[in-house]
Each structure stands twice: as C-alpha cells, then as structure tokens.
PDB file of C-alpha atoms in Angstrom:
ATOM      1  CA  UNK A1129      -1.613 -15.825 -14.949  1.00 67.00           C
ATOM      2  CA  UNK A1130      -3.522 -13.455 -12.885  1.00 86.00           C
ATOM      3  CA  UNK A1131      -2.119 -12.684  -9.332  1.00 88.00           C
ATOM      4  CA  UNK A1132      -4.270 -11.433  -6.299  1.00 90.00           C
ATOM      5  CA  UNK A1133      -2.645  -9.352  -3.738  1.00 94.00           C
ATOM      6  CA  UNK A1134      -2.891 -10.374  -0.293  1.00 96.00           C
ATOM      7  CA  UNK A1135      -2.376  -8.446   2.596  1.00 97.00           C
ATOM      8  CA  UNK A1136       1.067  -8.070   3.506  1.00 97.00           C
ATOM      9  CA  UNK A1137       2.367  -8.774   0.022  1.00 97.00           C
ATOM     10  CA  UNK A1138       5.865  -6.945  -0.496  1.00 96.00           C
ATOM     11  CA  UNK A1139       6.261  -6.153  -4.231  1.00 96.00           C
ATOM     12  CA  UNK A1140       8.808  -4.179  -6.321  1.00 96.00           C
ATOM     13  CA  UNK A1141       8.111  -1.278  -8.391  1.00 97.00           C
ATOM     14  CA  UNK A1142      10.697  -0.947 -11.219  1.00 96.00           C
ATOM     15  CA  UNK A1143      12.304   2.320 -11.674  1.00 95.00           C
ATOM     16  CA  UNK A1144      15.587   1.536 -13.864  1.00 90.00           C
ATOM     17  CA  UNK A1145      18.252  -0.868 -14.770  1.00 85.00           C
ATOM     18  CA  UNK A1146      17.070  -4.089 -12.358  1.00 91.00           C
ATOM     19  CA  UNK A1147      16.629  -1.150  -9.599  1.00 95.00           C
ATOM     20  CA  UNK A1148      13.388  -1.398  -7.864  1.00 96.00           C
ATOM     21  CA  UNK A1149      11.252   0.378  -4.933  1.00 96.00           C
ATOM     22  CA  UNK A1150       9.703  -1.849  -2.383  1.00 96.00           C
ATOM     23  CA  UNK A1151       6.013  -1.650  -1.741  1.00 97.00           C
ATOM     24  CA  UNK A1152       3.823  -3.423   0.511  1.00 97.00           C
ATOM     25  CA  UNK A1153      -0.058  -3.917   0.769  1.00 97.00           C
ATOM     26  CA  UNK A1154      -1.362  -2.582   4.038  1.00 97.00           C
ATOM     27  CA  UNK A1155      -5.324  -2.993   3.197  1.00 96.00           C
ATOM     28  CA  UNK A1156      -7.326  -4.477   0.670  1.00 95.00           C
ATOM     29  CA  UNK A1157     -10.960  -2.875   0.053  1.00 90.00           C
ATOM     30  CA  UNK A1158     -13.705  -4.443  -2.352  1.00 82.00           C
ATOM     31  CA  UNK A1159     -13.054  -3.653  -6.080  1.00 80.00           C
ATOM     32  CA  UNK A1160      -9.358  -4.353  -6.101  1.00 82.00           C
ATOM     33  CA  UNK A1161      -8.600  -1.036  -4.399  1.00 93.00           C
ATOM     34  CA  UNK A1162      -5.470  -1.071  -2.185  1.00 96.00           C
ATOM     35  CA  UNK A1163      -3.882   0.726   0.576  1.00 97.00           C
ATOM     36  CA  UNK A1164      -0.031   0.612  -0.109  1.00 97.00           C
ATOM     37  CA  UNK A1165       3.244   1.881   1.479  1.00 97.00           C
ATOM     38  CA  UNK A1166       6.419   2.236  -0.603  1.00 97.00           C
ATOM     39  CA  UNK A1167       9.734   2.815   0.694  1.00 95.00           C
ATOM     40  CA  UNK A1168      12.257   5.388  -0.617  1.00 91.00           C
ATOM     41  CA  UNK A1169      15.345   2.952  -0.707  1.00 89.00           C
ATOM     42  CA  UNK A1170      16.333   1.366  -4.071  1.00 92.00           C
ATOM     43  CA  UNK A1171      17.279  -2.855  -3.924  1.00 93.00           C
ATOM     44  CA  UNK A1172      18.202  -4.834  -6.821  1.00 93.00           C
ATOM     45  CA  UNK A1173      16.902  -8.124  -7.831  1.00 89.00           C
ATOM     46  CA  UNK A1174      17.149 -10.539  -4.821  1.00 89.00           C
ATOM     47  CA  UNK A1175      18.705  -7.632  -2.734  1.00 91.00           C
ATOM     48  CA  UNK A1176      15.411  -6.955  -0.495  1.00 90.00           C
ATOM     49  CA  UNK A1177      15.861  -7.731   3.177  1.00 89.00           C
ATOM     50  CA  UNK A1178      12.592  -7.556   5.317  1.00 88.00           C
ATOM     51  CA  UNK A1179      14.370  -5.630   8.028  1.00 85.00           C
ATOM     52  CA  UNK A1180      14.582  -2.636   6.066  1.00 83.00           C
ATOM     53  CA  UNK A1181      10.805  -2.181   6.234  1.00 81.00           C
ATOM     54  CA  UNK A1182      11.154  -2.359  10.168  1.00 82.00           C
ATOM     55  CA  UNK A1183      13.919   0.287  10.473  1.00 83.00           C
ATOM     56  CA  UNK A1184      12.625   2.714   8.176  1.00 88.00           C
ATOM     57  CA  UNK A1185       9.088   4.949   7.621  1.00 92.00           C
ATOM     58  CA  UNK A1186       7.403   4.817   4.670  1.00 96.00           C
ATOM     59  CA  UNK A1187       7.852   7.423   1.805  1.00 96.00           C
ATOM     60  CA  UNK A1188       4.438   7.159  -0.012  1.00 97.00           C
ATOM     61  CA  UNK A1189       0.990   6.352   1.338  1.00 97.00           C
ATOM     62  CA  UNK A1190      -1.582   5.853  -1.265  1.00 96.00           C
ATOM     63  CA  UNK A1191      -4.834   4.230  -2.279  1.00 96.00           C
ATOM     64  CA  UNK A1192      -4.508   2.371  -5.535  1.00 96.00           C
ATOM     65  CA  UNK A1193      -5.624  -0.479  -7.730  1.00 94.00           C
ATOM     66  CA  UNK A1194      -3.926  -3.890  -8.026  1.00 91.00           C
ATOM     67  CA  UNK A1195      -3.738  -4.046 -11.953  1.00 91.00           C
ATOM     68  CA  UNK A1196       0.031  -3.833 -11.896  1.00 93.00           C
ATOM     69  CA  UNK A1197       0.261  -6.638  -9.270  1.00 93.00           C
ATOM     70  CA  UNK A1198      -2.231  -8.447 -11.171  1.00 92.00           C
ATOM     71  CA  UNK A1199      -0.346  -8.573 -14.210  1.00 91.00           C
ATOM     72  CA  UNK A1200       2.714  -9.205 -12.589  1.00 90.00           C
ATOM     73  CA  UNK A1201       4.347  -5.790 -13.575  1.00 94.00           C
ATOM     74  CA  UNK A1202       4.753  -5.276  -9.719  1.00 96.00           C
ATOM     75  CA  UNK A1203       5.988  -8.568  -9.345  1.00 95.00           C
ATOM     76  CA  UNK A1204       5.609 -10.101  -5.018  1.00 96.00           C
ATOM     77  CA  UNK A1205       8.566 -10.836  -3.478  1.00 95.00           C
ATOM     78  CA  UNK A1206       7.355 -11.401   0.211  1.00 95.00           C
ATOM     79  CA  UNK A1207       4.507 -11.275   2.443  1.00 96.00           C
ATOM     80  CA  UNK A1208       4.729  -9.733   5.887  1.00 96.00           C
ATOM     81  CA  UNK A1209       1.987  -8.548   7.991  1.00 96.00           C
ATOM     82  CA  UNK A1210       3.498  -7.950  11.631  1.00 95.00           C
ATOM     83  CA  UNK A1211       4.297  -4.381  10.842  1.00 94.00           C
ATOM     84  CA  UNK A1212       0.974  -3.504   9.135  1.00 94.00           C
ATOM     85  CA  UNK A1213      -0.801  -2.544  12.651  1.00 93.00           C
ATOM     86  CA  UNK A1214       2.052   0.157  13.442  1.00 93.00           C
ATOM     87  CA  UNK A1215       1.822   1.950  10.088  1.00 95.00           C
ATOM     88  CA  UNK A1216      -1.010   4.582  10.266  1.00 95.00           C
ATOM     89  CA  UNK A1217      -3.716   4.918   7.890  1.00 95.00           C
ATOM     90  CA  UNK A1218      -4.887   8.139   5.954  1.00 96.00           C
ATOM     91  CA  UNK A1219      -7.896   9.674   6.960  1.00 97.00           C
ATOM     92  CA  UNK A1220      -9.986  12.058   4.229  1.00 96.00           C
ATOM     93  CA  UNK A1221     -12.790  15.025   4.339  1.00 96.00           C
ATOM     94  CA  UNK A1222     -16.149  13.467   2.997  1.00 96.00           C
ATOM     95  CA  UNK A1223     -18.812  15.852   2.368  1.00 94.00           C
ATOM     96  CA  UNK A1224     -22.197  14.190   3.493  1.00 92.00           C
ATOM     97  CA  UNK A1225     -25.131  16.235   2.701  1.00 93.00           C
ATOM     98  CA  UNK A1226     -23.471  19.790   3.676  1.00 93.00           C
ATOM     99  CA  UNK A1227     -21.659  18.754   6.713  1.00 95.00           C
ATOM    100  CA  UNK A1228     -18.134  17.187   6.376  1.00 96.00           C
ATOM    101  CA  UNK A1229     -16.977  14.287   8.266  1.00 96.00           C
ATOM    102  CA  UNK A1230     -13.338  12.647   8.452  1.00 97.00           C
ATOM    103  CA  UNK A1231     -13.720   9.293   7.103  1.00 96.00           C
ATOM    104  CA  UNK A1232     -11.014   6.406   6.724  1.00 95.00           C
ATOM    105  CA  UNK A1233     -10.152   4.606   3.704  1.00 92.00           C
ATOM    106  CA  UNK A1234     -13.768   2.635   4.347  1.00 91.00           C
ATOM    107  CA  UNK A1235     -15.624   5.831   4.440  1.00 91.00           C
ATOM    108  CA  UNK A1236     -16.662   5.157   7.800  1.00 94.00           C
ATOM    109  CA  UNK A1237     -17.260   8.194   9.702  1.00 95.00           C
ATOM    110  CA  UNK A1238     -14.865   9.451  12.733  1.00 95.00           C
ATOM    111  CA  UNK A1239     -15.997  12.673  13.301  1.00 95.00           C
ATOM    112  CA  UNK A1240     -17.338  16.204  12.008  1.00 96.00           C
ATOM    113  CA  UNK A1241     -14.566  18.026  10.592  1.00 96.00           C
ATOM    114  CA  UNK A1242     -13.534  21.261  12.830  1.00 94.00           C
ATOM    115  CA  UNK A1243     -12.806  24.657  11.783  1.00 88.00           C
ATOM    116  CA  UNK A1244      -9.165  24.888  10.641  1.00 92.00           C
ATOM    117  CA  UNK A1245      -8.958  20.961   9.475  1.00 95.00           C
ATOM    118  CA  UNK A1246     -10.663  21.714   6.561  1.00 94.00           C
ATOM    119  CA  UNK A1247      -7.849  22.740   4.275  1.00 93.00           C
ATOM    120  CA  UNK A1248      -5.588  20.100   5.839  1.00 94.00           C
ATOM    121  CA  UNK A1249      -7.618  17.181   4.758  1.00 95.00           C
ATOM    122  CA  UNK A1250      -7.927  15.956   0.953  1.00 94.00           C
ATOM    123  CA  UNK A1251     -11.055  14.119  -0.585  1.00 93.00           C
ATOM    124  CA  UNK A1252     -10.690  10.165  -0.587  1.00 91.00           C
ATOM    125  CA  UNK A1253      -8.732   9.875  -3.841  1.00 90.00           C
ATOM    126  CA  UNK A1254      -7.522   6.653  -5.136  1.00 94.00           C
ATOM    127  CA  UNK A1255      -4.923   6.946  -7.890  1.00 95.00           C
ATOM    128  CA  UNK A1256      -4.061   4.309 -11.009  1.00 95.00           C
ATOM    129  CA  UNK A1257      -1.184   2.340 -10.346  1.00 96.00           C
ATOM    130  CA  UNK A1258       0.712   3.843 -12.868  1.00 96.00           C
ATOM    131  CA  UNK A1259       0.899   7.292 -11.293  1.00 96.00           C
ATOM    132  CA  UNK A1260       2.276   5.520  -8.435  1.00 97.00           C
ATOM    133  CA  UNK A1261       5.080   4.181 -10.601  1.00 96.00           C
ATOM    134  CA  UNK A1262       5.664   7.404 -12.356  1.00 96.00           C
ATOM    135  CA  UNK A1263       5.930   9.184  -9.078  1.00 96.00           C
ATOM    136  CA  UNK A1264       8.530   6.728  -7.753  1.00 96.00           C
ATOM    137  CA  UNK A1265      10.475   6.801 -11.104  1.00 96.00           C
ATOM    138  CA  UNK A1266      10.496  10.805 -11.406  1.00 95.00           C
ATOM    139  CA  UNK A1267      11.829  11.025  -7.482  1.00 93.00           C
ATOM    140  CA  UNK A1268      14.910   8.944  -8.922  1.00 92.00           C
ATOM    141  CA  UNK A1269      15.356  11.073 -12.166  1.00 91.00           C
ATOM    142  CA  UNK A1270      13.383   9.411 -14.560  1.00 93.00           C
ATOM    143  CA  UNK A1271      10.665  11.777 -15.710  1.00 92.00           C
ATOM    144  CA  UNK A1272       9.179  15.050 -13.927  1.00 93.00           C
ATOM    145  CA  UNK A1273       7.992  14.978 -10.138  1.00 93.00           C
ATOM    146  CA  UNK A1274       4.296  16.290 -10.737  1.00 90.00           C
ATOM    147  CA  UNK A1275       2.670  18.478  -8.163  1.00 91.00           C
ATOM    148  CA  UNK A1276      -0.229  16.147  -7.742  1.00 89.00           C
ATOM    149  CA  UNK A1277       2.314  13.485  -6.634  1.00 92.00           C
ATOM    150  CA  UNK A1278       2.738  15.812  -3.296  1.00 91.00           C
ATOM    151  CA  UNK A1279      -0.579  14.038  -2.298  1.00 91.00           C
ATOM    152  CA  UNK A1280       0.980  10.635  -2.322  1.00 95.00           C
ATOM    153  CA  UNK A1281       3.503  11.388   0.123  1.00 96.00           C
ATOM    154  CA  UNK A1282       3.322   9.733   3.452  1.00 96.00           C
ATOM    155  CA  UNK A1283       3.323  13.026   5.382  1.00 95.00           C
ATOM    156  CA  UNK A1284      -0.356  13.283   4.540  1.00 95.00           C
ATOM    157  CA  UNK A1285      -1.005   9.919   5.708  1.00 96.00           C
ATOM    158  CA  UNK A1286       0.729  11.170   9.141  1.00 95.00           C
ATOM    159  CA  UNK A1287      -0.882  14.766   9.356  1.00 96.00           C
ATOM    160  CA  UNK A1288      -4.429  13.419   8.536  1.00 96.00           C
ATOM    161  CA  UNK A1289      -3.968  10.330  11.364  1.00 96.00           C
ATOM    162  CA  UNK A1290      -3.046  12.707  13.960  1.00 96.00           C
ATOM    163  CA  UNK A1291      -6.216  15.135  13.007  1.00 96.00           C
ATOM    164  CA  UNK A1292      -8.347  12.267  12.908  1.00 95.00           C
ATOM    165  CA  UNK A1293      -7.605  10.614  15.840  1.00 93.00           C
ATOM    166  CA  UNK A1294      -6.189  13.013  17.928  1.00 87.00           C
ATOM    167  CA  UNK A1295      -9.318  14.918  17.665  1.00 49.00           C
ATOM    168  CA  UNK A1296     -11.259  11.938  18.766  1.00 45.00           C
ATOM    169  CA  UNK A1297      -9.347  11.748  21.943  1.00 38.00           C
TER     170      UNK A1297
END
C-alpha cells in the first residue's frame, strides 16, 4: 500500500538497532516535494512523545521528496499540526533574468537580494530522502558526514528566514 504524506505527519527515520530520528512534514508542495524538519534525539519504537517536538528546536530543515514515506521506510507514527506555524521556513536566492530575488519554498518572490546577502543564501535545492537518511545516520556515527550535509542543518533555515523577513520590514 502506498502512503501519502499529510501536513503534520510525524515519522521515524531509521538510524540503527531499532533507534530512530523523528521528522515532521511541515509543508507539501506539488509533485511530492516536502519541507520536513528532523530532530536530533534518538527514540526506540514506541518511545516517541509529542512533547519532545514542542520543547526542542529542529536539527535539520530540508526540502525532500516523499519516496521513503510513500514506500513505508519512514513509518508515520503520529500527526500534529499545532506547532507548524512556529517553525521557520527556508528562503533561497533565485536568478530571474539577471536579478536575484529572495524566494520562499513556493518560489514566490519576497524581495531583491541586497548587497552582502548573496553569499549567505543558497539556490533552492531538493534532496533525495536517502540523502537525508544518510546525513542522519552519519551524525550518529554510521557513515561519514558529507560537507554538503551542512546545507541541511536547521541553522540555514533560521539564517535565511532572518534575512528574508528581517529585510522586508
């Protein structure tokens, strides 16, 4: 049976020996693209407590695809939407006919990129879910952390959100 991700779905990303990282679907775009957050804590099967999402910040903030949810490899264990509005969204730079704009995840322009912001923003990137899983496992010592995995860190979401929304005020 194919599983369709829904806004607020909380799912488990396998790490090792029945230990999982917890992720949450924060936005669903056309074509199965998801904006997800992943928390750093490991839990065993049946150990997840929703409150853990409310009392800690996400560790990763990623645009990815729904394939591993669709095929049941990232099992859905809960659904919760009350916290979604409190979690920042990433912003990106987009070249439109030689003019760089800051855009949201739906590619809606926010404003033109200002001097000094260009190197702080990345182009919109969607990564395969296995890249997310590999990064999570590498963080916990299974495999190697790739320098490109740094772009998945929630720090980028916070920084890009501050640039986009701070400059619009």
